[in-house]
Coordinates of C-alpha atoms in Angstrom, one line a residue:
Chain A
X1 CA -46.0 -11.0 -4.3
X2 CA -43.3 -10.8 -1.0
X3 CA -44.1 -13.9 1.3
X4 CA -43.3 -14.3 5.2
X5 CA -41.0 -17.2 3.9
X6 CA -39.2 -15.4 1.3
X7 CA -38.7 -13.0 4.1
X8 CA -37.6 -15.2 7.4
X9 CA -36.0 -18.1 5.7
X10 CA -32.9 -16.7 4.0
X11 CA -32.3 -14.0 7.4
X12 CA -33.1 -17.1 9.4
X13 CA -30.0 -18.8 7.3
X14 CA -27.2 -16.0 6.9
X15 CA -28.4 -15.7 10.9
X16 CA -27.7 -19.1 11.7
X17 CA -24.3 -19.5 9.3
X18 CA -23.2 -16.1 10.7
X19 CA -23.6 -17.1 14.4
X20 CA -22.1 -21.1 13.2
X21 CA -18.9 -19.7 11.8
X22 CA -18.7 -16.9 15.2
X23 CA -19.3 -19.8 17.8
X24 CA -16.5 -21.1 15.5
X25 CA -14.0 -18.2 15.3
X26 CA -14.5 -17.6 19.3
X27 CA -13.3 -21.0 19.9
X28 CA -10.7 -21.2 18.1
X29 CA -9.5 -17.7 19.2
X30 CA -9.0 -19.3 22.3
X31 CA -8.2 -22.4 21.6
X32 CA -5.3 -21.1 19.4
X33 CA -4.4 -18.2 22.0
X34 CA -0.9 -17.0 21.4
X35 CA 0.8 -15.0 24.5
X36 CA 1.9 -11.4 22.4
X37 CA 3.6 -8.8 24.4
X38 CA 1.6 -6.1 25.7
X39 CA 3.8 -3.5 25.5
X40 CA 3.0 -4.0 21.8
X41 CA -1.0 -3.0 22.5
X42 CA 0.2 -0.8 24.9
X43 CA 2.4 1.6 22.6
X44 CA -0.7 1.0 19.1
X45 CA -2.8 2.4 21.9
X46 CA -0.8 6.1 22.4
X47 CA 0.0 6.0 18.7
X48 CA -2.0 8.2 16.3
X49 CA -3.5 5.8 14.1
X50 CA -2.5 8.3 11.0
X51 CA -0.3 4.6 9.6
X52 CA 1.6 7.7 7.6
X53 CA 4.3 6.0 7.5
X54 CA 6.7 8.6 8.9
X55 CA 8.5 6.2 11.1
X56 CA 10.1 4.2 8.2
X57 CA 7.7 1.8 9.6
X58 CA 4.3 0.2 7.2
X59 CA 2.0 1.7 9.8
X60 CA 1.7 2.3 13.7
X61 CA 1.1 -1.3 14.2
X62 CA 4.5 -2.1 12.7
X63 CA 6.0 0.8 14.4
X64 CA 4.9 -0.6 17.6
X65 CA 6.3 -4.0 16.8
X66 CA 9.2 -2.7 16.1
X67 CA 10.1 -0.3 19.5
X68 CA 9.2 -3.6 21.3
X69 CA 10.7 -6.5 19.4
X70 CA 13.4 -5.2 16.9
X71 CA 14.7 -2.2 19.2
X72 CA 13.4 0.6 17.2
X73 CA 13.8 4.7 18.6
X74 CA 11.1 5.5 20.6
X75 CA 11.0 9.4 18.9
X76 CA 10.0 8.1 15.2
X77 CA 6.5 9.0 15.1
X78 CA 6.4 12.4 13.7
X79 CA 3.0 12.8 13.6
X80 CA 3.0 12.2 17.9
X81 CA 6.1 14.5 18.9
X82 CA 7.4 14.7 21.3
X83 CA 4.5 13.9 23.8
X84 CA 4.2 9.9 22.2
X85 CA 7.9 9.5 22.5
X86 CA 8.0 10.1 26.3
X87 CA 4.6 8.0 26.4
X88 CA 6.6 5.0 24.6
X89 CA 9.6 5.0 27.1
X90 CA 7.6 5.4 30.2
X91 CA 6.1 2.1 28.8
X92 CA 9.4 1.0 27.6
X93 CA 11.1 2.2 31.4
X94 CA 13.4 3.8 29.5
X95 CA 14.4 7.2 29.3
X96 CA 13.6 9.2 25.6
X97 CA 16.4 10.8 23.3
X98 CA 16.3 13.7 23.0
X99 CA 18.3 14.2 20.3
X100 CA 17.5 14.8 16.8
X101 CA 13.8 15.5 17.8
X102 CA 13.1 18.9 16.8
X103 CA 9.7 19.5 15.1
X104 CA 10.1 19.0 11.6
X105 CA 7.4 20.3 8.9
X106 CA 6.4 20.1 4.7
X107 CA 7.8 23.4 2.8
X108 CA 7.0 24.1 -1.2
X109 CA 10.2 24.7 -2.7
X110 CA 7.8 27.1 -5.8
X111 CA 6.0 30.1 -6.1
X112 CA 5.3 29.9 -9.6
X113 CA 1.5 30.0 -9.5
X114 CA -0.6 30.3 -13.2
X115 CA 0.0 34.3 -12.3
X116 CA 3.5 34.1 -12.6
X117 CA 4.8 31.1 -14.6
X118 CA 4.0 30.0 -17.9
X119 CA 1.6 27.2 -18.9
X120 CA 2.4 24.9 -21.5
X121 CA -0.2 23.2 -21.8
X122 CA -3.8 23.2 -20.3
X123 CA -4.1 19.6 -18.5
X124 CA -7.0 18.3 -18.4
X125 CA -6.7 14.9 -18.2
X126 CA -6.1 12.9 -14.6
X127 CA -6.0 15.4 -11.9
X128 CA -3.2 13.6 -10.3
X129 CA 0.6 15.2 -10.2
X130 CA 2.0 11.3 -10.8
X131 CA 0.1 11.1 -14.1
X132 CA 0.7 14.6 -15.2
X133 CA 3.9 14.1 -14.7
X134 CA 4.7 11.8 -17.4
X135 CA 3.9 14.2 -20.0
X136 CA 7.0 15.1 -23.0
X137 CA 8.8 17.5 -20.6
X138 CA 7.5 16.1 -17.5
X139 CA 4.9 18.8 -16.6
X140 CA 1.7 21.5 -18.1
X141 CA 4.0 24.1 -16.9
X142 CA 6.6 26.0 -18.6
X143 CA 9.0 25.0 -15.4
X144 CA 9.5 20.8 -14.9
X145 CA 10.4 21.8 -11.5
X146 CA 7.1 23.4 -10.9
X147 CA 4.6 22.6 -8.5
X148 CA 1.8 21.7 -10.3
X149 CA -1.0 22.1 -8.5
X150 CA -3.2 19.0 -8.9
X151 CA -3.3 17.9 -5.7
X152 CA -1.7 14.4 -5.1
X153 CA 0.1 16.1 -1.8
X154 CA -3.6 16.7 -0.4
X155 CA -4.9 13.3 -1.2
X156 CA -1.9 11.6 0.5
X157 CA -1.8 13.9 3.4
X158 CA -3.6 11.9 6.5
X159 CA -3.6 14.8 8.3
X160 CA -6.0 17.2 6.0
X161 CA -2.5 19.6 6.3
X162 CA -2.5 20.1 2.3
X163 CA -4.8 22.3 0.0
X164 CA -4.0 23.8 -3.2
X165 CA -4.4 27.7 -3.2
X166 CA -4.0 29.5 -6.5
X167 CA -2.6 26.9 -8.0
X168 CA 0.2 25.7 -5.9
X169 CA 0.0 23.1 -3.0
X170 CA -1.0 25.1 0.6
X171 CA 0.8 23.3 4.1
X172 CA -1.0 24.6 7.2
X173 CA 1.6 24.5 9.4
X174 CA -0.3 24.0 12.6
X175 CA -1.2 20.8 11.1
X176 CA 1.1 19.5 9.9
X177 CA 3.5 16.8 11.7
X178 CA 6.3 16.3 9.0
X179 CA 5.6 12.3 8.7
X180 CA 6.6 13.0 5.1
X181 CA 4.4 11.7 3.0
X182 CA 3.5 14.0 0.8
X183 CA 7.7 14.3 0.3
X184 CA 7.0 10.6 -1.2
X185 CA 4.5 11.3 -3.0
X186 CA 5.5 14.1 -5.0
X187 CA 6.6 13.5 -8.3
X188 CA 8.2 16.9 -8.6
X189 CA 10.3 16.4 -5.2
X190 CA 8.7 20.4 -4.8
X191 CA 7.7 19.5 -1.0
X192 CA 11.0 19.5 1.4
X193 CA 10.8 19.1 5.1
X194 CA 12.5 22.1 7.1
X195 CA 12.6 22.6 11.0
X196 CA 9.5 24.2 12.3
X197 CA 11.7 27.2 13.6
X198 CA 13.1 27.6 10.4
X199 CA 12.3 30.7 8.9
X200 CA 13.6 30.9 5.1
X201 CA 13.6 28.6 2.6
X202 CA 14.0 29.0 -1.0
X203 CA 11.0 29.0 -2.7
X204 CA 11.7 27.7 -6.1
X205 CA 12.9 23.9 -7.4
X206 CA 14.7 25.0 -10.4
X207 CA 17.8 23.9 -11.6
X208 CA 18.3 26.4 -15.1
X209 CA 20.2 29.1 -15.6
X210 CA 18.6 32.3 -14.6
X211 CA 17.5 33.9 -17.9
X212 CA 16.1 30.3 -19.2
X213 CA 14.5 31.0 -15.6
X214 CA 13.3 34.1 -16.2
X215 CA 11.2 32.8 -19.7
X216 CA 9.2 31.1 -18.0
X217 CA 8.9 32.2 -14.7
X218 CA 9.0 35.7 -12.8
X219 CA 9.5 34.3 -9.0
X220 CA 11.9 31.9 -9.9
X221 CA 15.8 31.6 -8.3
X222 CA 18.0 32.9 -11.1
X223 CA 21.2 31.3 -8.8
X224 CA 22.5 34.8 -8.8
X225 CA 24.8 34.2 -5.5
X226 CA 23.1 37.8 -3.9
X227 CA 21.9 36.2 -1.3
X228 CA 24.8 33.8 -0.5
X229 CA 27.0 36.7 -0.4
X230 CA 25.1 39.1 2.1
X231 CA 23.9 36.4 4.7
X232 CA 26.2 36.6 7.6
X233 CA 26.5 33.3 8.8
X234 CA 27.0 31.6 5.1
X235 CA 24.1 29.3 6.0
X236 CA 23.3 30.1 1.7
X237 CA 24.6 28.1 -0.8
X238 CA 24.0 28.3 -4.6
X239 CA 23.6 24.4 -5.6
X240 CA 23.8 24.1 -9.4
X241 CA 22.0 27.4 -9.9
X242 CA 19.7 27.5 -7.1
X243 CA 20.1 28.5 -3.7
X244 CA 20.7 26.4 -0.6
X245 CA 19.4 27.3 2.8
X246 CA 21.7 25.4 5.5
X247 CA 18.6 25.4 8.0
X248 CA 21.2 24.4 10.7
X249 CA 22.8 27.6 10.3
X250 CA 19.8 29.9 9.6
X251 CA 19.5 32.7 12.6
X252 CA 16.3 34.1 10.6
X253 CA 17.9 37.5 9.9
X254 CA 15.7 38.2 6.8
X255 CA 18.5 39.7 4.9
X256 CA 18.9 37.3 2.3
X257 CA 15.5 38.1 1.3
X258 CA 15.4 41.8 1.5
X259 CA 18.1 41.5 -1.3
X260 CA 16.6 38.3 -3.8
X261 CA 15.7 40.4 -6.8
X262 CA 13.1 37.7 -7.6
X263 CA 11.6 37.3 -4.6
X264 CA 11.8 33.7 -4.0
X265 CA 12.9 33.2 -0.4
X266 CA 10.0 33.2 1.8
X267 CA 9.4 33.7 5.5
X268 CA 5.7 33.5 6.2
X269 CA 6.0 32.8 9.9
X270 CA 7.1 35.1 12.8
X271 CA 11.2 35.0 12.8
X272 CA 11.6 32.8 15.6
X273 CA 14.8 32.6 16.9
X274 CA 16.5 29.1 16.1
X275 CA 18.9 27.7 18.8
Chain B
X1 CA -10.1 -40.5 -14.5
X2 CA -12.3 -37.5 -14.3
X3 CA -10.7 -36.4 -11.3
X4 CA -7.0 -36.6 -12.9
X5 CA -8.6 -34.3 -16.2
X6 CA -10.3 -32.0 -13.4
X7 CA -6.9 -31.5 -11.6
X8 CA -4.3 -31.2 -14.8
X9 CA -7.2 -29.0 -16.5
X10 CA -7.6 -26.4 -13.6
X11 CA -4.1 -26.6 -13.3
X12 CA -2.6 -26.0 -16.3
X13 CA -5.5 -24.6 -18.9
X14 CA -7.7 -22.8 -17.4
X15 CA -5.1 -21.9 -14.7
X16 CA -6.9 -19.3 -12.3
X17 CA -4.5 -16.4 -13.1
X18 CA -3.4 -16.8 -16.8
X19 CA -6.4 -18.2 -18.1
X20 CA -9.0 -16.9 -15.7
X21 CA -7.7 -14.1 -14.8
X22 CA -8.4 -14.0 -10.9
X23 CA -6.4 -13.3 -8.1
X24 CA -4.0 -11.0 -9.8
X25 CA -3.9 -8.8 -6.7
X26 CA -1.9 -11.2 -4.1
X27 CA -0.1 -12.5 -7.6
X28 CA 1.6 -9.5 -8.3
X29 CA 2.5 -8.5 -4.9
X30 CA 3.5 -11.7 -3.5
X31 CA 5.7 -12.7 -6.4
X32 CA 8.3 -10.2 -5.5
X33 CA 10.3 -13.5 -3.6
X34 CA 10.8 -16.8 -4.1
X35 CA 9.8 -17.4 -0.2
X36 CA 6.9 -15.4 0.4
X37 CA 5.6 -16.8 -2.8
X38 CA 5.8 -20.0 -1.8
X39 CA 4.2 -19.2 1.4
X40 CA 1.2 -17.1 0.1
X41 CA 0.8 -20.5 -2.8
X42 CA 0.7 -23.1 0.6
X43 CA -1.6 -21.1 2.6
X44 CA -4.3 -20.2 -0.9
X45 CA -3.8 -24.4 -1.1
X46 CA -5.3 -24.8 2.1
X47 CA -7.7 -22.2 2.2
X48 CA -8.6 -23.5 -1.1
X49 CA -9.7 -26.8 -0.4
X50 CA -11.1 -26.0 2.5
X51 CA -13.1 -23.2 1.2
X52 CA -14.5 -25.5 -1.5
X53 CA -15.4 -28.4 0.8
X54 CA -17.2 -25.7 3.0
X55 CA -19.1 -24.4 0.4
X56 CA -19.7 -27.2 -1.7
X57 CA -21.6 -28.0 1.7
X58 CA -23.7 -25.4 2.8
X59 CA -24.5 -24.9 -1.0
X60 CA -25.7 -28.5 -1.3
X61 CA -26.7 -29.2 2.4
X62 CA -28.1 -25.5 3.1
X63 CA -29.0 -23.8 0.4
X64 CA -30.1 -26.2 -2.4
X65 CA -33.1 -28.3 -0.1
X66 CA -34.2 -24.5 1.2
X67 CA -34.1 -22.9 -2.2
X68 CA -31.7 -20.3 -2.0
X69 CA -29.4 -20.8 -4.3
X70 CA -29.6 -16.8 -5.1
X71 CA -27.9 -16.5 -1.5
X72 CA -24.8 -18.1 -2.8
X73 CA -22.5 -14.7 -3.1
X74 CA -23.4 -13.9 0.3
X75 CA -22.9 -16.8 1.9
X76 CA -19.9 -18.1 -0.1
X77 CA -18.5 -14.7 1.4
X78 CA -18.4 -15.3 4.6
X79 CA -17.5 -18.5 4.8
X80 CA -14.6 -18.0 2.8
X81 CA -14.1 -14.5 5.6
X82 CA -14.6 -17.0 8.0
X83 CA -11.8 -19.2 7.7
X84 CA -9.8 -17.1 6.5
X85 CA -9.5 -15.7 9.9
X86 CA -9.0 -19.1 10.8
X87 CA -6.4 -19.9 9.0
X88 CA -4.5 -16.9 10.2
X89 CA -4.8 -18.1 14.0
X90 CA -4.0 -21.3 13.7
X91 CA -1.0 -20.4 11.6
X92 CA -0.1 -17.9 14.1
X93 CA -0.2 -20.3 16.7
X94 CA 1.6 -23.5 14.9
X95 CA 3.6 -21.5 12.1
X96 CA 5.5 -18.2 13.4
X97 CA 7.6 -17.3 10.9
X98 CA 5.1 -18.2 8.1
X99 CA 2.6 -15.7 9.1
X100 CA 5.2 -13.5 9.8
X101 CA 5.8 -13.9 6.0
X102 CA 3.1 -13.5 5.0
X103 CA 2.0 -10.5 6.7
X104 CA -0.8 -8.3 5.1
X105 CA -1.3 -10.9 2.2
X106 CA -3.2 -13.3 4.8
X107 CA -6.1 -11.4 5.4
X108 CA -5.6 -10.4 1.6
X109 CA -6.8 -13.7 0.9
X110 CA -10.1 -13.0 2.2
X111 CA -10.7 -10.6 -0.5
X112 CA -8.7 -12.8 -3.0
X113 CA -11.1 -13.2 -6.3
X114 CA -9.5 -17.0 -6.9
X115 CA -11.4 -18.3 -3.8
X116 CA -15.0 -16.8 -4.4
X117 CA -14.3 -17.5 -7.8
X118 CA -13.2 -21.2 -7.6
X119 CA -16.2 -22.1 -5.4
X120 CA -18.5 -20.2 -7.6
X121 CA -17.0 -22.7 -10.9
X122 CA -17.5 -25.7 -8.7
X123 CA -21.0 -24.4 -8.2
X124 CA -21.8 -23.5 -12.0
X125 CA -20.1 -26.8 -13.1
X126 CA -22.0 -28.9 -11.3
X127 CA -19.5 -30.6 -10.0
X128 CA -19.3 -33.4 -7.4
X129 CA -17.7 -32.9 -3.5
X130 CA -15.1 -34.6 -5.3
X131 CA -14.8 -33.2 -8.3
X132 CA -15.0 -29.7 -6.0
X133 CA -12.1 -30.7 -3.6
X134 CA -9.8 -32.1 -7.2
X135 CA -10.7 -28.6 -9.0
X136 CA -9.6 -26.3 -6.1
X137 CA -6.4 -28.2 -5.8
X138 CA -5.2 -28.1 -9.2
X139 CA -6.6 -24.4 -9.1
X140 CA -4.6 -23.4 -5.9
X141 CA -1.5 -24.9 -7.1
X142 CA -1.7 -23.5 -10.6
X143 CA -1.7 -20.9 -8.2
X144 CA 1.3 -21.8 -6.6
X145 CA 2.8 -23.0 -10.3
X146 CA 2.0 -19.3 -11.7
X147 CA 3.4 -17.2 -8.2
X148 CA 6.4 -18.9 -8.1
X149 CA 7.2 -19.1 -12.6
X150 CA 6.9 -15.0 -11.7
X151 CA 8.9 -14.7 -8.8
X152 CA 11.8 -16.8 -9.8
X153 CA 11.5 -13.8 -13.1
X154 CA 11.2 -11.0 -10.9
X155 CA 14.2 -12.0 -8.7
X156 CA 16.2 -12.5 -12.2
X157 CA 15.1 -9.0 -13.4
X158 CA 15.5 -7.1 -10.2
X159 CA 19.7 -8.8 -10.0
X160 CA 20.6 -9.1 -13.9
X161 CA 19.0 -7.4 -15.8
X162 CA 18.5 -3.0 -16.9
X163 CA 15.5 -2.2 -17.1
X164 CA 14.4 0.9 -18.6
X165 CA 13.7 3.1 -15.3
X166 CA 9.9 4.0 -16.2
X167 CA 9.5 0.0 -16.4
X168 CA 11.0 -0.6 -13.4
X169 CA 8.8 -2.8 -10.7
X170 CA 5.3 -3.0 -11.4
X171 CA 5.6 -2.4 -15.0
X172 CA 7.4 -4.8 -16.2
X173 CA 5.8 -7.0 -13.8
X174 CA 2.3 -6.3 -15.9
X175 CA 4.6 -6.9 -19.5
X176 CA 5.9 -10.1 -17.8
X177 CA 2.5 -11.6 -16.5
X178 CA 0.8 -11.3 -19.6
X179 CA 3.9 -12.7 -21.8
X180 CA 3.3 -15.7 -19.3
X181 CA -0.5 -15.3 -19.8
X182 CA 0.0 -16.1 -23.8
X183 CA 2.2 -18.9 -22.9
X184 CA -0.6 -20.9 -21.4
X185 CA -3.1 -19.8 -23.6
X186 CA -1.1 -22.2 -25.7
X187 CA -2.5 -25.2 -23.6
X188 CA -6.1 -24.0 -24.1
X189 CA -8.5 -26.6 -26.1
X190 CA -6.1 -29.8 -24.7
X191 CA -8.4 -30.7 -21.8
X192 CA -12.4 -28.8 -22.1

C-alpha cells in the first residue's frame, strides 16, 4: 500500500535539498561574480547557435570569445553569412571585411549510384561510412573513392541539408551554409566546398586510370582530358587521372559538360555568371 | 593505521581508473598534456573530497534517519552537480588561468562517474566521515596519478614514436591504458 508519508517525505527531502543547493549556488554566483566583456554575450546572441565548428572554433561560444579576445575575423561564421558578419562588426564597432566572403556550399564529387556502379559486397554492418571505410579494400563499393551512401554526413549536418537519395549523399543547396562539417566527417573526402555561384564540378573522385574506372562505374571520370581541351577559360586541369575545375576561372559556359563522354561534370543549378 | 591503509588501498590497489574503471572519459580526454592533466587532477581531488563530505552528511544525517536510503543516487547526483557548479564559479573568480585550461572538462566532472562512484563506495563500505574523506582523497590522488602517468606517456608517444596511422590518437591511448591497467592489477590483494 502506498502511504502518504511514503510519497510526501521523499518529495519534501529532495525539494529541500534542491532549494538549499539552489540558494547556495545563487549566493555563490553573486559572491564570485566575474565581470566579462558584454560584447561576448552580445555576439553569442547573434550567432546561429548550430555549433557546427565551421569557423574553426569549438562552437559558437568559442567563436564569440575569439572575436572579442583573440582578434578573430568577423566573417568566419559560414552559417550566418554576411548578415551575421555585419552585425558582429557593428558590435565590435568596425567595418566588416568584405573579401573572401563568397558563400560556399558542399557538393558531392561522385555520381556512382547502385545502378551505375558496381558493389563489391553487400554491407550489412554499422550504418556509418566511417566504420564501412575500414573494410578490406576501403569500401563496400568496387570503387574505393566513391560515396558509400550510409549517411554519416546526414548525421553530422547541423542544418539538415544532407540526405541520402538513390544511395548517394544529396545536398539541399537552400539549406547548406558551407560550414564543412560533412566534409571533415566523410572518410572518402568525396564532398568538397564550392562557391555558391559555381555551376560545374566534377562528380567523380576516382584517381584510377580510365579502363579501371570503366570496369566498376559507368559515370566515372576516365581522365581523357577532353574537358580540359575544350574549356575556353583553361579552368580545367587533369590531375592524376581526375579532372579538377578551378572555380575561380569557371564561367559556367557548359562546354565541358557537353563534351564529357562519361557525363561526370554536373550542373544542376541554373547558370549564374560567376564574377 | 586503518586510515593509511584506506588511503594507499584506494590510491594504488583499487585505483579508481585502473582497477575500478570509473572516470575513464576524462582520463582519456584530458591526458594528452601534462599541464591540463595536473589541473584536472587537482580539480577532481577538490571536488571529490568535498563531495565525499557532503554525500556522507546527506546520507547519514538526512536519508538514514528518515529511512530514505533508496534516494541516495538521486540526492548524490544533486549534491555533486551543485558542487561542481560551485567549484566552477569559485575557480573562475580566483584562478582564471586554471579555469580556462580546464575548459569543457570542469562541467564534465559533473557527469564523472568516479565522483558518484566514490560516494557510493563510501556508503557501501559503511565508512565513517574520516574514512570517507581519506578514501575520497586516496581515490582522487589515484586519479591524478593515473592522469599524470598517462599524459607523460602520451606526450612521448606523440613526439617520438612511429605509431601506425590506424592506431594514432585514441586507439593507442586505449591500448596504453589497458597495459597500464594490467600493471596496476599487480597490486591486487596487497591490501583488501
